[in-house]
PDB file of N, CA and C in Angstrom:
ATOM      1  N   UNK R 153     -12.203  -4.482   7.718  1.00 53.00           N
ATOM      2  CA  UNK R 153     -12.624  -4.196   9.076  1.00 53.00           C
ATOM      3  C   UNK R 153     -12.574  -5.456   9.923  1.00 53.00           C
ATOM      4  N   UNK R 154     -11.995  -5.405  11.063  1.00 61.00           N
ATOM      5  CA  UNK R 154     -12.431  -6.145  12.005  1.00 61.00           C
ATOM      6  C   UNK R 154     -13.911  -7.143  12.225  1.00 61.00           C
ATOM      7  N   UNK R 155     -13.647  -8.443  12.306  1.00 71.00           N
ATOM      8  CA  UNK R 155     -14.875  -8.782  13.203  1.00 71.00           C
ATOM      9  C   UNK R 155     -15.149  -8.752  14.373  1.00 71.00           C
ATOM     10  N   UNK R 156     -14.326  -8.442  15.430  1.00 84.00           N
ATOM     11  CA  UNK R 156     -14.510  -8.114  16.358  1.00 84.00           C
ATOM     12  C   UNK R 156     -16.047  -7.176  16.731  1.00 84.00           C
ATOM     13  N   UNK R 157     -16.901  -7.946  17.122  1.00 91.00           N
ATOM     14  CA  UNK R 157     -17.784  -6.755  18.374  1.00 91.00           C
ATOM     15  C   UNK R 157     -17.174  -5.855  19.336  1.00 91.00           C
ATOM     16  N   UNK R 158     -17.709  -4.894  18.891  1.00 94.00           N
ATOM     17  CA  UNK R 158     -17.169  -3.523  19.682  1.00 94.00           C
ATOM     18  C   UNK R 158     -18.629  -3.370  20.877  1.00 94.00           C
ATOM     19  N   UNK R 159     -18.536  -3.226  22.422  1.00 94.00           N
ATOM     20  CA  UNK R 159     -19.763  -2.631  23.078  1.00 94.00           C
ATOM     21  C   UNK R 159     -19.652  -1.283  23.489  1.00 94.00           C
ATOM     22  N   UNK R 160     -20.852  -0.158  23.690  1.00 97.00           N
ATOM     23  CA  UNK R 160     -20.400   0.933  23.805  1.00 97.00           C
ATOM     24  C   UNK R 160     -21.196   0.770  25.480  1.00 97.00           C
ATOM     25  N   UNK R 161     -20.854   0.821  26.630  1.00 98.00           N
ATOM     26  CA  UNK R 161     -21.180   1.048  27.761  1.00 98.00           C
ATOM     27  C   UNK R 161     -21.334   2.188  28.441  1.00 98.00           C
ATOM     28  N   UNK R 162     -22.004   2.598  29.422  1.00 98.00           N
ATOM     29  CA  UNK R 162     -22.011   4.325  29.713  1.00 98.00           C
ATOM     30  C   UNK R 162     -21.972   3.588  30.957  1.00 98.00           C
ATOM     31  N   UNK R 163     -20.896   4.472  31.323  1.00 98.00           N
ATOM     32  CA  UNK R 163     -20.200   4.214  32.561  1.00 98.00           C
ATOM     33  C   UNK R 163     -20.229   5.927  33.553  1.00 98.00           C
ATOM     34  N   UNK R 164     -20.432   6.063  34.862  1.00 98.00           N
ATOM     35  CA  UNK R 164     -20.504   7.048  35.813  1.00 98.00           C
ATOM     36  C   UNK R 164     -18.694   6.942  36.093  1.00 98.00           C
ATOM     37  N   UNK R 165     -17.752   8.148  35.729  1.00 98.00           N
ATOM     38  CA  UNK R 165     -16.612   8.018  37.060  1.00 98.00           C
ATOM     39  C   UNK R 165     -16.465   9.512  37.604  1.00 98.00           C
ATOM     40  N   UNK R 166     -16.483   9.082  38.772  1.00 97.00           N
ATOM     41  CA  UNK R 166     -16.646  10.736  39.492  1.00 97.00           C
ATOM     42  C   UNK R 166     -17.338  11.706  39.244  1.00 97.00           C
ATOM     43  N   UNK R 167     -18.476  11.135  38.770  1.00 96.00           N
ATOM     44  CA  UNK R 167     -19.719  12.032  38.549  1.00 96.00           C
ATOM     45  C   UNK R 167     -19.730  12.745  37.182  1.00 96.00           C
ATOM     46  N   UNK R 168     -18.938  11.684  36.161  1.00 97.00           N
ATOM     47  CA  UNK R 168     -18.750  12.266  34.198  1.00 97.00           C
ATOM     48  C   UNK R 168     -19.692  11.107  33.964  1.00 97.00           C
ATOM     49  N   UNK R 169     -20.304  11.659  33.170  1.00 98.00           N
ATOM     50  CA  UNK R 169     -20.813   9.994  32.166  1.00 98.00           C
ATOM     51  C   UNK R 169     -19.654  10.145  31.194  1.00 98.00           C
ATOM     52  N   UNK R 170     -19.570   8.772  30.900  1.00 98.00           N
ATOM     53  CA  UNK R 170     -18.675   8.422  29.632  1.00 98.00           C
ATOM     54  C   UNK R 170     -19.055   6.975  29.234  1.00 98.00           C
ATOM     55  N   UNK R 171     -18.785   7.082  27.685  1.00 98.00           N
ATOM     56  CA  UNK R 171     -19.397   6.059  26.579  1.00 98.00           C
ATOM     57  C   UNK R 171     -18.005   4.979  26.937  1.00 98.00           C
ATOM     58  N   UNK R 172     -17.326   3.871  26.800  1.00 98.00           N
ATOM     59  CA  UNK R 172     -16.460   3.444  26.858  1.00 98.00           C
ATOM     60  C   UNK R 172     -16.795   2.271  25.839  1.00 98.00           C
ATOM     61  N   UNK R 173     -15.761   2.067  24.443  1.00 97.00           N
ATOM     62  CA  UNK R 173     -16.479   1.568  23.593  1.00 97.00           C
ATOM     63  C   UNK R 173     -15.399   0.559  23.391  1.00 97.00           C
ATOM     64  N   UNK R 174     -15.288  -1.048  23.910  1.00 95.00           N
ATOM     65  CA  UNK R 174     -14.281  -1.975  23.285  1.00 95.00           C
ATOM     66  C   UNK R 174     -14.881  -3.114  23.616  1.00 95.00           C
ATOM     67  N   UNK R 175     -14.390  -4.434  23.739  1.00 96.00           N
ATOM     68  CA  UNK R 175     -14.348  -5.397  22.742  1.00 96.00           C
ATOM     69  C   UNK R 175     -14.938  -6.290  24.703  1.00 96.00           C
ATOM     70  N   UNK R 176     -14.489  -5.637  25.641  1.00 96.00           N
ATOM     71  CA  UNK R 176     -14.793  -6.291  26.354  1.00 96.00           C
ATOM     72  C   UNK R 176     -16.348  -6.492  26.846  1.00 96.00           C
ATOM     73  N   UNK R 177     -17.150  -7.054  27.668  1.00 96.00           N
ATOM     74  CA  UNK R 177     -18.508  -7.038  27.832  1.00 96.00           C
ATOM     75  C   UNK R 177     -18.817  -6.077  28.524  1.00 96.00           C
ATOM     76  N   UNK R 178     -19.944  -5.400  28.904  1.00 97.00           N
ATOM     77  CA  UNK R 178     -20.284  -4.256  29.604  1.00 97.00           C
ATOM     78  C   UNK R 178     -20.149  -4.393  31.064  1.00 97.00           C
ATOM     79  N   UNK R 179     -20.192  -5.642  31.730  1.00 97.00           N
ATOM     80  CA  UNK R 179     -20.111  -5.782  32.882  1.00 97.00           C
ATOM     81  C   UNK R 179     -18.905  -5.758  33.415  1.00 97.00           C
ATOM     82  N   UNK R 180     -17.597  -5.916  32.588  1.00 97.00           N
ATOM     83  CA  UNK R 180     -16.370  -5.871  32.821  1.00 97.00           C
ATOM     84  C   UNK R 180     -16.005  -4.316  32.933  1.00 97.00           C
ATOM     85  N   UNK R 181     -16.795  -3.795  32.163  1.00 97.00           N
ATOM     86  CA  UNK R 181     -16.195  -2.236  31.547  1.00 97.00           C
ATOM     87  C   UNK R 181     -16.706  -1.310  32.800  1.00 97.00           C
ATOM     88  N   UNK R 182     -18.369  -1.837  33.543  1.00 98.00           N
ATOM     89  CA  UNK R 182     -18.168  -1.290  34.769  1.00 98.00           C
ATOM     90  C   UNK R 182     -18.158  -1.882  35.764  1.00 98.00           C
ATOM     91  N   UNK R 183     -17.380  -2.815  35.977  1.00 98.00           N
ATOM     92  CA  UNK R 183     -16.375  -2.950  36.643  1.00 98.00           C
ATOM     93  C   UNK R 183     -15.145  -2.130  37.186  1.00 98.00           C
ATOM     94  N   UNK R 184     -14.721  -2.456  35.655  1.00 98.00           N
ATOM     95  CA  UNK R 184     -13.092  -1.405  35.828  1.00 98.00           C
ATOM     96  C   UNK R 184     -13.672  -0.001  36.079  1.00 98.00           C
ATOM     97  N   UNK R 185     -14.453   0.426  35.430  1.00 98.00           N
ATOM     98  CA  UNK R 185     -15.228   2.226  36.033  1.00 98.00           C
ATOM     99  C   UNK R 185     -15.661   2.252  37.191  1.00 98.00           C
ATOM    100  N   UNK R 186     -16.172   1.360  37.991  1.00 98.00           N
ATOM    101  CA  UNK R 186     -16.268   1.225  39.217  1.00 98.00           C
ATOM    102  C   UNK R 186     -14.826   1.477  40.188  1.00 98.00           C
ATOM    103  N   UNK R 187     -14.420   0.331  40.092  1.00 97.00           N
ATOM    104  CA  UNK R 187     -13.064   0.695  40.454  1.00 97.00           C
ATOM    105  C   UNK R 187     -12.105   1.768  40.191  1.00 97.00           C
ATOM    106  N   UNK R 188     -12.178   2.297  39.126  1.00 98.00           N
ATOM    107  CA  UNK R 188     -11.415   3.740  38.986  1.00 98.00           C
ATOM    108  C   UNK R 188     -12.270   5.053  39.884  1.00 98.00           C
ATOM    109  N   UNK R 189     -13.337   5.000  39.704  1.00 98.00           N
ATOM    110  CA  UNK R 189     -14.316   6.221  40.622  1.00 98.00           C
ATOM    111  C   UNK R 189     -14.086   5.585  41.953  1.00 98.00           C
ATOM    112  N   UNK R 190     -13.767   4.034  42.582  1.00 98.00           N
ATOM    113  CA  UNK R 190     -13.588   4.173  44.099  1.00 98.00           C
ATOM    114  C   UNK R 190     -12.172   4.871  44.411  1.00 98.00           C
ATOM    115  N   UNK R 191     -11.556   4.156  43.564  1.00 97.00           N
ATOM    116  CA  UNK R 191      -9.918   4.948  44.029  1.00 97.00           C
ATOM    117  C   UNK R 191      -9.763   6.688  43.626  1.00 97.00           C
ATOM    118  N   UNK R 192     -10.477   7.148  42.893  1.00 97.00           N
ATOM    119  CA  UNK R 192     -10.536   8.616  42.751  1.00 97.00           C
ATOM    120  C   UNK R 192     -11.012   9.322  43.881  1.00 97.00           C
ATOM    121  N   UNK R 193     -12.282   8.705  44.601  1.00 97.00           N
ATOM    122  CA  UNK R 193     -12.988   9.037  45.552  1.00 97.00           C
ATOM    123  C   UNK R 193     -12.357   8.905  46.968  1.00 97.00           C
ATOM    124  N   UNK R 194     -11.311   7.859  47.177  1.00 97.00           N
ATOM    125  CA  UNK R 194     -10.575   7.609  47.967  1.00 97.00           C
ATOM    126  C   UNK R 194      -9.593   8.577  47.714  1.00 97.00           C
ATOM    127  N   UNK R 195      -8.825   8.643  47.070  1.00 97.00           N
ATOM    128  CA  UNK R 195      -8.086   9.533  46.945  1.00 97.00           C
ATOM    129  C   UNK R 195      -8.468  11.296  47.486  1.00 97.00           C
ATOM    130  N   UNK R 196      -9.725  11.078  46.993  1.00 97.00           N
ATOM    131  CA  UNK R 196      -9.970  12.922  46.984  1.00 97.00           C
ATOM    132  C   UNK R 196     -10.563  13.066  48.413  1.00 97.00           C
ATOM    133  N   UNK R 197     -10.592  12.077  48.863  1.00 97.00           N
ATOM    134  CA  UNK R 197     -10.817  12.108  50.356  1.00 97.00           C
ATOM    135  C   UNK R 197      -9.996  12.239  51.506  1.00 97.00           C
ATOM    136  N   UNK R 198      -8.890  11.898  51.465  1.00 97.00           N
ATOM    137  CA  UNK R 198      -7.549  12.043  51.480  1.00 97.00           C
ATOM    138  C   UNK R 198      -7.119  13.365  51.134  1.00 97.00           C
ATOM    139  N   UNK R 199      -7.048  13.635  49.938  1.00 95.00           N
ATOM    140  CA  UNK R 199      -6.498  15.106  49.273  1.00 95.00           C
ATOM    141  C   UNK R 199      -7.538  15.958  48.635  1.00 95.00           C
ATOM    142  N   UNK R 200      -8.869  16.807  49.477  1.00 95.00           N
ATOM    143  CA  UNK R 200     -10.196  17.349  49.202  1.00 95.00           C
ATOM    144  C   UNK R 200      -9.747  18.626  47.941  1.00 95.00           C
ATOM    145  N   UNK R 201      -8.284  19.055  48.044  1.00 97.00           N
ATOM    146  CA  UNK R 201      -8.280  20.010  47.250  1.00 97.00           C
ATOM    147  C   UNK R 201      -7.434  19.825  46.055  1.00 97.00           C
ATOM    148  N   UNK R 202      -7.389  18.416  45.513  1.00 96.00           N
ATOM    149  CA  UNK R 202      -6.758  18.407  44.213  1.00 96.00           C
ATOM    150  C   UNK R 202      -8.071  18.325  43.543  1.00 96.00           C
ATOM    151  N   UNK R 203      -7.659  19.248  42.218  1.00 95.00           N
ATOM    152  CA  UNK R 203      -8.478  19.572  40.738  1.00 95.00           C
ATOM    153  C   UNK R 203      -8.558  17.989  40.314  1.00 95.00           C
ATOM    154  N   UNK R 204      -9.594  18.124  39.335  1.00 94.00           N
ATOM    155  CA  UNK R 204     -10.049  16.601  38.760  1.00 94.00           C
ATOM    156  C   UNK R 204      -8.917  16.340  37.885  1.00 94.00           C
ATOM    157  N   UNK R 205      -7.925  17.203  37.081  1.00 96.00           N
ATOM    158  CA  UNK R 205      -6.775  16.440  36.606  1.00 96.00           C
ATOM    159  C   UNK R 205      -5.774  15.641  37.671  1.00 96.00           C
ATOM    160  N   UNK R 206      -4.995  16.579  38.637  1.00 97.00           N
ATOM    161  CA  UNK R 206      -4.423  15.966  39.024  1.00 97.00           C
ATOM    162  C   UNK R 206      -5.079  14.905  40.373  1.00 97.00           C
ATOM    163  N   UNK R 207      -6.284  14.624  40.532  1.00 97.00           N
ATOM    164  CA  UNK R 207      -6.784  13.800  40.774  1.00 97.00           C
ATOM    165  C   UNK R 207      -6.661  12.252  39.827  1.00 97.00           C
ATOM    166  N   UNK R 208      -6.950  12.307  38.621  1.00 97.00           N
ATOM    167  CA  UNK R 208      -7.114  11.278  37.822  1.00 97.00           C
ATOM    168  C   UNK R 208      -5.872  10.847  37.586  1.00 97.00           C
ATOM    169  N   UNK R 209      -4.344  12.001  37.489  1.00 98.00           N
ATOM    170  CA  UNK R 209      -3.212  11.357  37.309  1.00 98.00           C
ATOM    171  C   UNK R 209      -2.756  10.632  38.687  1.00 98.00           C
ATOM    172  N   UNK R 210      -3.042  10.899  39.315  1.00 98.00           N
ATOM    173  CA  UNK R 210      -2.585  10.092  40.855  1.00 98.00           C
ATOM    174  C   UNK R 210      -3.408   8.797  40.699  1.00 98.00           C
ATOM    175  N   UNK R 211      -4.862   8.715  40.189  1.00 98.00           N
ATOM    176  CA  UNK R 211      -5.341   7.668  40.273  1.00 98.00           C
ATOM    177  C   UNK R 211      -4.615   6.773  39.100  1.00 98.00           C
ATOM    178  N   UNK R 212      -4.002   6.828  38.155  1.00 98.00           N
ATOM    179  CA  UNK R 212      -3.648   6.302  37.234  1.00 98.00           C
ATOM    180  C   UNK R 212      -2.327   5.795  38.157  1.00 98.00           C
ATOM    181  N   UNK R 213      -1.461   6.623  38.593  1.00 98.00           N
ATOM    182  CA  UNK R 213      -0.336   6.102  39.295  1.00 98.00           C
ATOM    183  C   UNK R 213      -0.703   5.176  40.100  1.00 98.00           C
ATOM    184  N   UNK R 214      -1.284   5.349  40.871  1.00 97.00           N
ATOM    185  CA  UNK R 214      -1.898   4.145  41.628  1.00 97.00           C
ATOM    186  C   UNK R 214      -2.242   2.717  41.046  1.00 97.00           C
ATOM    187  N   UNK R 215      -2.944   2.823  39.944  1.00 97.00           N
ATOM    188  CA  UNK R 215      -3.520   2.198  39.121  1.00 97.00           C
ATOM    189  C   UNK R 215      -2.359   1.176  38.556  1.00 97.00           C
ATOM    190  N   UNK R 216      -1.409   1.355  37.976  1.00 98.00           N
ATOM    191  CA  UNK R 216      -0.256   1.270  37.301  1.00 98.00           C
ATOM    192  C   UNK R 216       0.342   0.946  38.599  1.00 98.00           C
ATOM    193  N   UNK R 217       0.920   1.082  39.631  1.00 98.00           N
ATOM    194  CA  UNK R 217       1.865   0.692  40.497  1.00 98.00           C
ATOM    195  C   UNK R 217       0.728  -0.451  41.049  1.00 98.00           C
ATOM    196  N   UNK R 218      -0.713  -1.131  41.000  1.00 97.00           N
ATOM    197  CA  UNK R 218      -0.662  -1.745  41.807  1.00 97.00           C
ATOM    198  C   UNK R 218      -0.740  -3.543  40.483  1.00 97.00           C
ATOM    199  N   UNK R 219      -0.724  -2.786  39.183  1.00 98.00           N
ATOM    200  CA  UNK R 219      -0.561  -3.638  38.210  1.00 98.00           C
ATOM    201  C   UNK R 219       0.894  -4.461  38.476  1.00 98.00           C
ATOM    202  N   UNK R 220       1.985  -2.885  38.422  1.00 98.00           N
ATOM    203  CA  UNK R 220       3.557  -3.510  38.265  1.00 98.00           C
ATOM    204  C   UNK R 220       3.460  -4.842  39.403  1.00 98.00           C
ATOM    205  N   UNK R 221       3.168  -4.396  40.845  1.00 98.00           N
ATOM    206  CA  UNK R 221       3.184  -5.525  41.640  1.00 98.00           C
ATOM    207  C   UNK R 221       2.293  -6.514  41.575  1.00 98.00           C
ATOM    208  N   UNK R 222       1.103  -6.837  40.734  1.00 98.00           N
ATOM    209  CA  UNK R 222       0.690  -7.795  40.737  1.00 98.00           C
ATOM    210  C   UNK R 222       1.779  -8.528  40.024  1.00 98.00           C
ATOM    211  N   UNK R 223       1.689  -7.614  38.528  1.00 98.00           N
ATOM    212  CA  UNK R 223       2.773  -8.381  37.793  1.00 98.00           C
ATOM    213  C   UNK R 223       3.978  -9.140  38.513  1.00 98.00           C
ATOM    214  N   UNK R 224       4.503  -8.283  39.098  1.00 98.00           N
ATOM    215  CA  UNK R 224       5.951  -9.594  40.048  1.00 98.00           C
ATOM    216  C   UNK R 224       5.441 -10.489  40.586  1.00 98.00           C
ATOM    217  N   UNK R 225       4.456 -10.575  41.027  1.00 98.00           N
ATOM    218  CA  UNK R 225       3.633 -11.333  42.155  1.00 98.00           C
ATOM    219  C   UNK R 225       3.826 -12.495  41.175  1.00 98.00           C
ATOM    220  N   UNK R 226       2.568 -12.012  40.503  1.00 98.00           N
ATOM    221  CA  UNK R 226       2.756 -13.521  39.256  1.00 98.00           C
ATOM    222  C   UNK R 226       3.832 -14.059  38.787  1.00 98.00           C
ATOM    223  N   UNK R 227       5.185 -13.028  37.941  1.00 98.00           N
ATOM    224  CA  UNK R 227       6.107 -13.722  37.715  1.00 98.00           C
ATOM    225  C   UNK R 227       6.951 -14.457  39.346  1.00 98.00           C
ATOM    226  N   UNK R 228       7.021 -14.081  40.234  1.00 97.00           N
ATOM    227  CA  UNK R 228       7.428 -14.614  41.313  1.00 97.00           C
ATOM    228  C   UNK R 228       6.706 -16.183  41.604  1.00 97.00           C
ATOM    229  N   UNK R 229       5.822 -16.233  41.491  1.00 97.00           N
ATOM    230  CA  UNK R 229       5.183 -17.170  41.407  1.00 97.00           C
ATOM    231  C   UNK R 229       4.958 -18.272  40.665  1.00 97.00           C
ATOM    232  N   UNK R 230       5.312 -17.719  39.122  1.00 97.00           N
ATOM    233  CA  UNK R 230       5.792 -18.616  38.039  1.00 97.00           C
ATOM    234  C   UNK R 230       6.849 -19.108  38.268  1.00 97.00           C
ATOM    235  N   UNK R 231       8.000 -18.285  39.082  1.00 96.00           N
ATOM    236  CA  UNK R 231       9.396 -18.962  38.793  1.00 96.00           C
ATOM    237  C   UNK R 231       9.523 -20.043  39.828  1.00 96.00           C
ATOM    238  N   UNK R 232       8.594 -20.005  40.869  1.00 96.00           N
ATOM    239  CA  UNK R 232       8.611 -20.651  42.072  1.00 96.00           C
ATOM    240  C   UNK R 232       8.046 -22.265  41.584  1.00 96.00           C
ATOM    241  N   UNK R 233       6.716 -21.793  40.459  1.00 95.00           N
ATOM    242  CA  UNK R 233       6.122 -23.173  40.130  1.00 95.00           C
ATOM    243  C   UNK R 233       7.038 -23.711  39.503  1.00 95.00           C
ATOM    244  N   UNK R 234       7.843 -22.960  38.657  1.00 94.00           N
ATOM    245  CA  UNK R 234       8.994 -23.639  37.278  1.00 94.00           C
ATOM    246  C   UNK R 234      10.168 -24.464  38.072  1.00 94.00           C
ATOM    247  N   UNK R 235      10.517 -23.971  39.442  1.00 94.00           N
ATOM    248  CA  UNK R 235      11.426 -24.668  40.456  1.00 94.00           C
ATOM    249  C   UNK R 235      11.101 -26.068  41.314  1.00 94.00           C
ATOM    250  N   UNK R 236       9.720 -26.093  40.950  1.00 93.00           N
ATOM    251  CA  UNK R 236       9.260 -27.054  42.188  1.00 93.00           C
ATOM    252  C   UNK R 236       8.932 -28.247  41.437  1.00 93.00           C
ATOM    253  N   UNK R 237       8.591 -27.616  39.748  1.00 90.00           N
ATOM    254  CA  UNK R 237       8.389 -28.658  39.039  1.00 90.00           C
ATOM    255  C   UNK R 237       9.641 -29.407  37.845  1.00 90.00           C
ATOM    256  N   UNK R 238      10.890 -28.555  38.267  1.00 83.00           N
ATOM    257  CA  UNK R 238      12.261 -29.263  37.625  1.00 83.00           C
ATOM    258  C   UNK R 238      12.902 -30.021  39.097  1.00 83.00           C
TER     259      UNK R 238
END
C-alpha cells in the first residue's frame, strides 16, 4: 500500500454533498469544488433549462478548454524565456 495520506473532504457542488477523497489538502479540494459549483451556477444561469447532466458536461468543457489555454500560455511563455535566455 501506498504511504501516501489520503483526505476525505465533503464538499457542496450545486447543492450534492460529496466526499472527495485524495492526496491533496482539504482546502485545495474546496477550492476546486468551489470553483466547479461557480461555473455550473454561471452556466445554469445563462442556460435555466439544462438537466444537471448536461449541465456538468458543459462545465467540464469549460473546465478543460480553460486548462488547454492556460497550458499554451505557459508553454508560450517558456519558449519566450528559452529565447531570451540563448
Amino acid at each position: 500500500m501506498s504511504d501516501v495520506q489520503k483526505n476525505r473532504t465533503s464538499v457542496d457542488i450545486y447543492g450534492i454533498q460529496y466526499i472527495i477523497i485524495g492526496t491533496e489538502s482539504p482546502s485545495h479540494i474546496r477550492l476546486v469544488a468551489s470553483m466547479v459549483d461557480d461555473k455550473m451556477r454561471e452556466i445554469s444561469s445563462k442556460n435555466p433549462s439544462l438537466g444537471s447532466n448536461k449541465l456538468a458536461v458543459l462545465t467540464a468543457v469549460n473546465a478543460v478548454n480553460d486548462y488547454i489555454k492556460a497550458k499554451d500560455r505557459i508553454e508560450q511563455l517558456e519558449n519566450e524565456l528559452k529565447r531570451v535566455k540563448d
